[in-house]
Structure formats: C-alpha cells, structure tokens
GROMACS .gro file of C-alpha atoms in nm:
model
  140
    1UNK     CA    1  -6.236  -3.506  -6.038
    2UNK     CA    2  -6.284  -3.835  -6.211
    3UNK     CA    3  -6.123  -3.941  -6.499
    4UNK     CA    4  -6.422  -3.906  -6.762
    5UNK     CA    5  -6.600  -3.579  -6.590
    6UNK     CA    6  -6.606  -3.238  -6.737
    7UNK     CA    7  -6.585  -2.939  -6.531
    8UNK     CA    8  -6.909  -2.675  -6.593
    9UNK     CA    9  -6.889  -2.431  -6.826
   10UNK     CA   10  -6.836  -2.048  -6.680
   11UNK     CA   11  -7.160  -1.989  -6.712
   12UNK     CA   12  -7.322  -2.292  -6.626
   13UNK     CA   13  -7.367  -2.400  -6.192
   14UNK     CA   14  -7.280  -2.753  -6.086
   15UNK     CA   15  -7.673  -2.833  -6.081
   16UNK     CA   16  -7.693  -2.746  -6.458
   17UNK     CA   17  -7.862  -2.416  -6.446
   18UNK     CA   18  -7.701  -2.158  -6.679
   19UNK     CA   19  -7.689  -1.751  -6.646
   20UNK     CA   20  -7.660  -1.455  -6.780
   21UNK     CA   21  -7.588  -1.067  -6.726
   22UNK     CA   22  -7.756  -0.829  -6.871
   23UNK     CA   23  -7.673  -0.448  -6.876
   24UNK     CA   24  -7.932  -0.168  -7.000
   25UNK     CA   25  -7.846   0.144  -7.059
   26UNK     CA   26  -8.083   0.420  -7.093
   27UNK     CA   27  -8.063   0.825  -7.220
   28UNK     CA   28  -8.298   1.051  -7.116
   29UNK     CA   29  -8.281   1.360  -7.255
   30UNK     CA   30  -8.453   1.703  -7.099
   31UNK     CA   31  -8.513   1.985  -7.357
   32UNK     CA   32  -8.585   2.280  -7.242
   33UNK     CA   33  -8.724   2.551  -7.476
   34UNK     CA   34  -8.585   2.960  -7.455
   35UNK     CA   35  -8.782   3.195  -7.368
   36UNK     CA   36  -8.900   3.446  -7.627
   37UNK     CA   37  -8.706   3.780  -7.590
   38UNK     CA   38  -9.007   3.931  -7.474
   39UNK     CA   39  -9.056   3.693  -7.136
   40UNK     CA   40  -8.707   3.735  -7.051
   41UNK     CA   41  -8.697   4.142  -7.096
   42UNK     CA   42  -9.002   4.102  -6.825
   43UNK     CA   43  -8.848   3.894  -6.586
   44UNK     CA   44  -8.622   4.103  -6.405
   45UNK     CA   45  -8.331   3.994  -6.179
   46UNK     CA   46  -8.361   4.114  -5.827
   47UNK     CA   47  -8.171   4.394  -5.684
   48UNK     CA   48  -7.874   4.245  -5.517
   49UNK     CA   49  -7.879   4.225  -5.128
   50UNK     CA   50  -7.693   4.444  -4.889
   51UNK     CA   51  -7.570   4.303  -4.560
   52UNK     CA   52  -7.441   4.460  -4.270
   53UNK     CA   53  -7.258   4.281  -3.975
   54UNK     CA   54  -7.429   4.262  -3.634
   55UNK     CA   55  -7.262   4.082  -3.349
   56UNK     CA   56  -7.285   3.719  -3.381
   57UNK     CA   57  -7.300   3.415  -3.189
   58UNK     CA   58  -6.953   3.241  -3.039
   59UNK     CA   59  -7.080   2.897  -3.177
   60UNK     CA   60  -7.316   2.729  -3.424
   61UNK     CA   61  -7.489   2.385  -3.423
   62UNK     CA   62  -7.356   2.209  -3.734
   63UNK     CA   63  -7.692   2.028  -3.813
   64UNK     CA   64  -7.826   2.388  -3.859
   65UNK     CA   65  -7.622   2.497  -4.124
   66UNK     CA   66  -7.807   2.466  -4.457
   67UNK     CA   67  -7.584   2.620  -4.712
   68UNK     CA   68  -7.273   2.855  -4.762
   69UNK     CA   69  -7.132   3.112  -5.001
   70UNK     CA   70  -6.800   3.284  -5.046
   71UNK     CA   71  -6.750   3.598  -5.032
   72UNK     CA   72  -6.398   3.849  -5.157
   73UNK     CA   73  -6.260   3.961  -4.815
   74UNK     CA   74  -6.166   3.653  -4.638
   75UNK     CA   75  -6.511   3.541  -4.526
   76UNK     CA   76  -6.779   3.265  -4.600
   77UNK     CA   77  -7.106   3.309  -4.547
   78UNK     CA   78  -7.328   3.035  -4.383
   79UNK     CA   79  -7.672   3.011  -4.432
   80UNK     CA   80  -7.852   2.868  -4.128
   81UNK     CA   81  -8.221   2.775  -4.101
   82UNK     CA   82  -8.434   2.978  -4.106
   83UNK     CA   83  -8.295   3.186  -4.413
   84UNK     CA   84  -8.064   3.362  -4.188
   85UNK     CA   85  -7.712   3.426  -4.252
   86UNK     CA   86  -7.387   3.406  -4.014
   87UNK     CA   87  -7.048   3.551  -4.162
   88UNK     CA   88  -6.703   3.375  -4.029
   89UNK     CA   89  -6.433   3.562  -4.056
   90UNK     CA   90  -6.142   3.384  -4.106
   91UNK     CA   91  -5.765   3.469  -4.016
   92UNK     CA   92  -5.621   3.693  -4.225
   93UNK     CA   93  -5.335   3.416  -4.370
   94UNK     CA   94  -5.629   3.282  -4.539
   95UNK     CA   95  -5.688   3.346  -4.912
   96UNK     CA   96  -6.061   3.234  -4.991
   97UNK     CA   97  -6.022   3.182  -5.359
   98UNK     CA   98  -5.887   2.860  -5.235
   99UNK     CA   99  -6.302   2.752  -5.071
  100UNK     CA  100  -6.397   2.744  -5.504
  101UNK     CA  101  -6.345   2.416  -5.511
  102UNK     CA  102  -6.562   2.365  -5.193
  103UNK     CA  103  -6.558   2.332  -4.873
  104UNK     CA  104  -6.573   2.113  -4.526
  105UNK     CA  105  -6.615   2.101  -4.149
  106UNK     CA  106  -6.464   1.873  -3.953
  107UNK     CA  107  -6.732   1.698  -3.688
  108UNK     CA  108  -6.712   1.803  -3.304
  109UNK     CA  109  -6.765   1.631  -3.009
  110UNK     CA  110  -7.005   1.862  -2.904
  111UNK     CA  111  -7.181   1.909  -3.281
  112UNK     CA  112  -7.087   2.288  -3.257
  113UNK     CA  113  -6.841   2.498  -3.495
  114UNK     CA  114  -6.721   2.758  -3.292
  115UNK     CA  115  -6.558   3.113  -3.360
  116UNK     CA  116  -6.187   3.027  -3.214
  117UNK     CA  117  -6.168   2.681  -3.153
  118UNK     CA  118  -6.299   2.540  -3.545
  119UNK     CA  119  -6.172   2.543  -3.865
  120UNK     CA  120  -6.253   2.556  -4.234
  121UNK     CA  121  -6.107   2.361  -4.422
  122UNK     CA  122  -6.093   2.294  -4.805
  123UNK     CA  123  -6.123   2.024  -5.041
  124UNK     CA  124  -5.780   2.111  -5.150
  125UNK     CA  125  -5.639   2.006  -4.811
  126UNK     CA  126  -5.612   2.362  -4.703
  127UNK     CA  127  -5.738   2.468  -4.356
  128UNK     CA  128  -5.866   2.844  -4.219
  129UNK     CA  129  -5.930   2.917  -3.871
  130UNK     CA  130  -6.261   3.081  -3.801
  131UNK     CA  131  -6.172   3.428  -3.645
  132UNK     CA  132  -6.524   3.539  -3.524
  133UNK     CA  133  -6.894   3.524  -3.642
  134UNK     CA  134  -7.098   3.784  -3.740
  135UNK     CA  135  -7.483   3.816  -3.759
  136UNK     CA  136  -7.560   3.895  -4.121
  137UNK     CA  137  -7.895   4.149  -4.152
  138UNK     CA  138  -8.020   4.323  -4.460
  139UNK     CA  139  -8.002   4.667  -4.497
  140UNK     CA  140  -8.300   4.897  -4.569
   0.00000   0.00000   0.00000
C-alpha cells in the first residue's frame, strides 16, 4: 500500500460500495381454543386395538417401513405401508425402554432388514438383534 492510502472500512468493498446485514426475527403464535366440556364428553377415544401374532416374513424392504412403536416385552412394532403392522422380536438381552429415546436402522446392501442378520439399534448407541418377525392382525 502507498504511503498516503487508507485501507476500506469493514464494511465498505475496494470499489466503494458499502453493506449491511440485516436479521428479522419473527413470532408466530397458534392459539388454539378448548373445547367446551360438552364436545369433549362426546368425542370418545377408541377402544384400544388387540393384536395377535401370525407368522411373518424373514425380511422387510426398508423404504416400506412408515413408522414404529414400542411395545413392553422386548418388541417394536413397525408399521409398513399399507397400515399393516410387522412385530420384531428382539433377543432377549435387550431391554426396550432403552428405543424411548428413538430409534435407527442401519442401511443394507440389499435395502432389506432381515429377521437374523439386522439389527436395531438406538440413539443411545445401543444395538438389539432382530430375533424373528411376526405378522401383526387385529383380533375380532
């Protein structure tokens, strides 16, 4: 740099042109009303569903699992398309109060989880072999 010559300001490019940043935040705020006692007394929660086991498949495709929930003895249940649910059993070393915190699969080669080979494992760094599958059917 010469002698006399100023170096820009921070803010300011070597051409002259200056900027500025800018940051908006916004709140938006959802209220939603109760019901009267009346509307909720109507609404009724349904009756609970009861599964029983059926034999299941050996293997899954993993881009047709849509869901999962957790169930007391050792299981998760996977919801597939189609509304239909698959149980996996997992060994019996495996507690599942430790899935709460959520769960993972690990990708295959072949895109399948299967009963066996795959594992469960948890966000906690925990990992549960899958024993077996069982189709999941409602009883009447």
């Amino acid at each position: 740099m010469a002698a006399g010559a100023r170096a820009p300001a921070p803010d300011t490019l070597a051409d002259g042109t200056q900027w500025a940043q800018l940051t908006i935040h916004e709140r938006l705020i959802i209220r939603i009303p109760r019901m009267p006692a009346a509307s909720r007394m109507a609404m009724r929660a349904p009756a609970p569903v009861e599964w029983r086991e059926r034999r299941g498949p050996r293997c899954l495709t993993m881009t047709s699992l849509t869901g999962a929930a957790i169930g007391r003895d050792g299981e998760v249940d996977l919801i597939v398309e189609g509304a239909q649910r698959v149980r996996a059993r997992l060994d019996s070393q495996c507690p599942t109060l430790d899935f709460y915190s959520g769960m993972y699969l690990k990708p295959t080669a072949d895109g399948k989880i299967c009963a066996r080979r795959d594992a469960i494992r948890t966000r906690s760094g925990g990992r549960c072999a899958i024993a077996q599958f069982r189709k999941l059917v409602a009883a009447r």
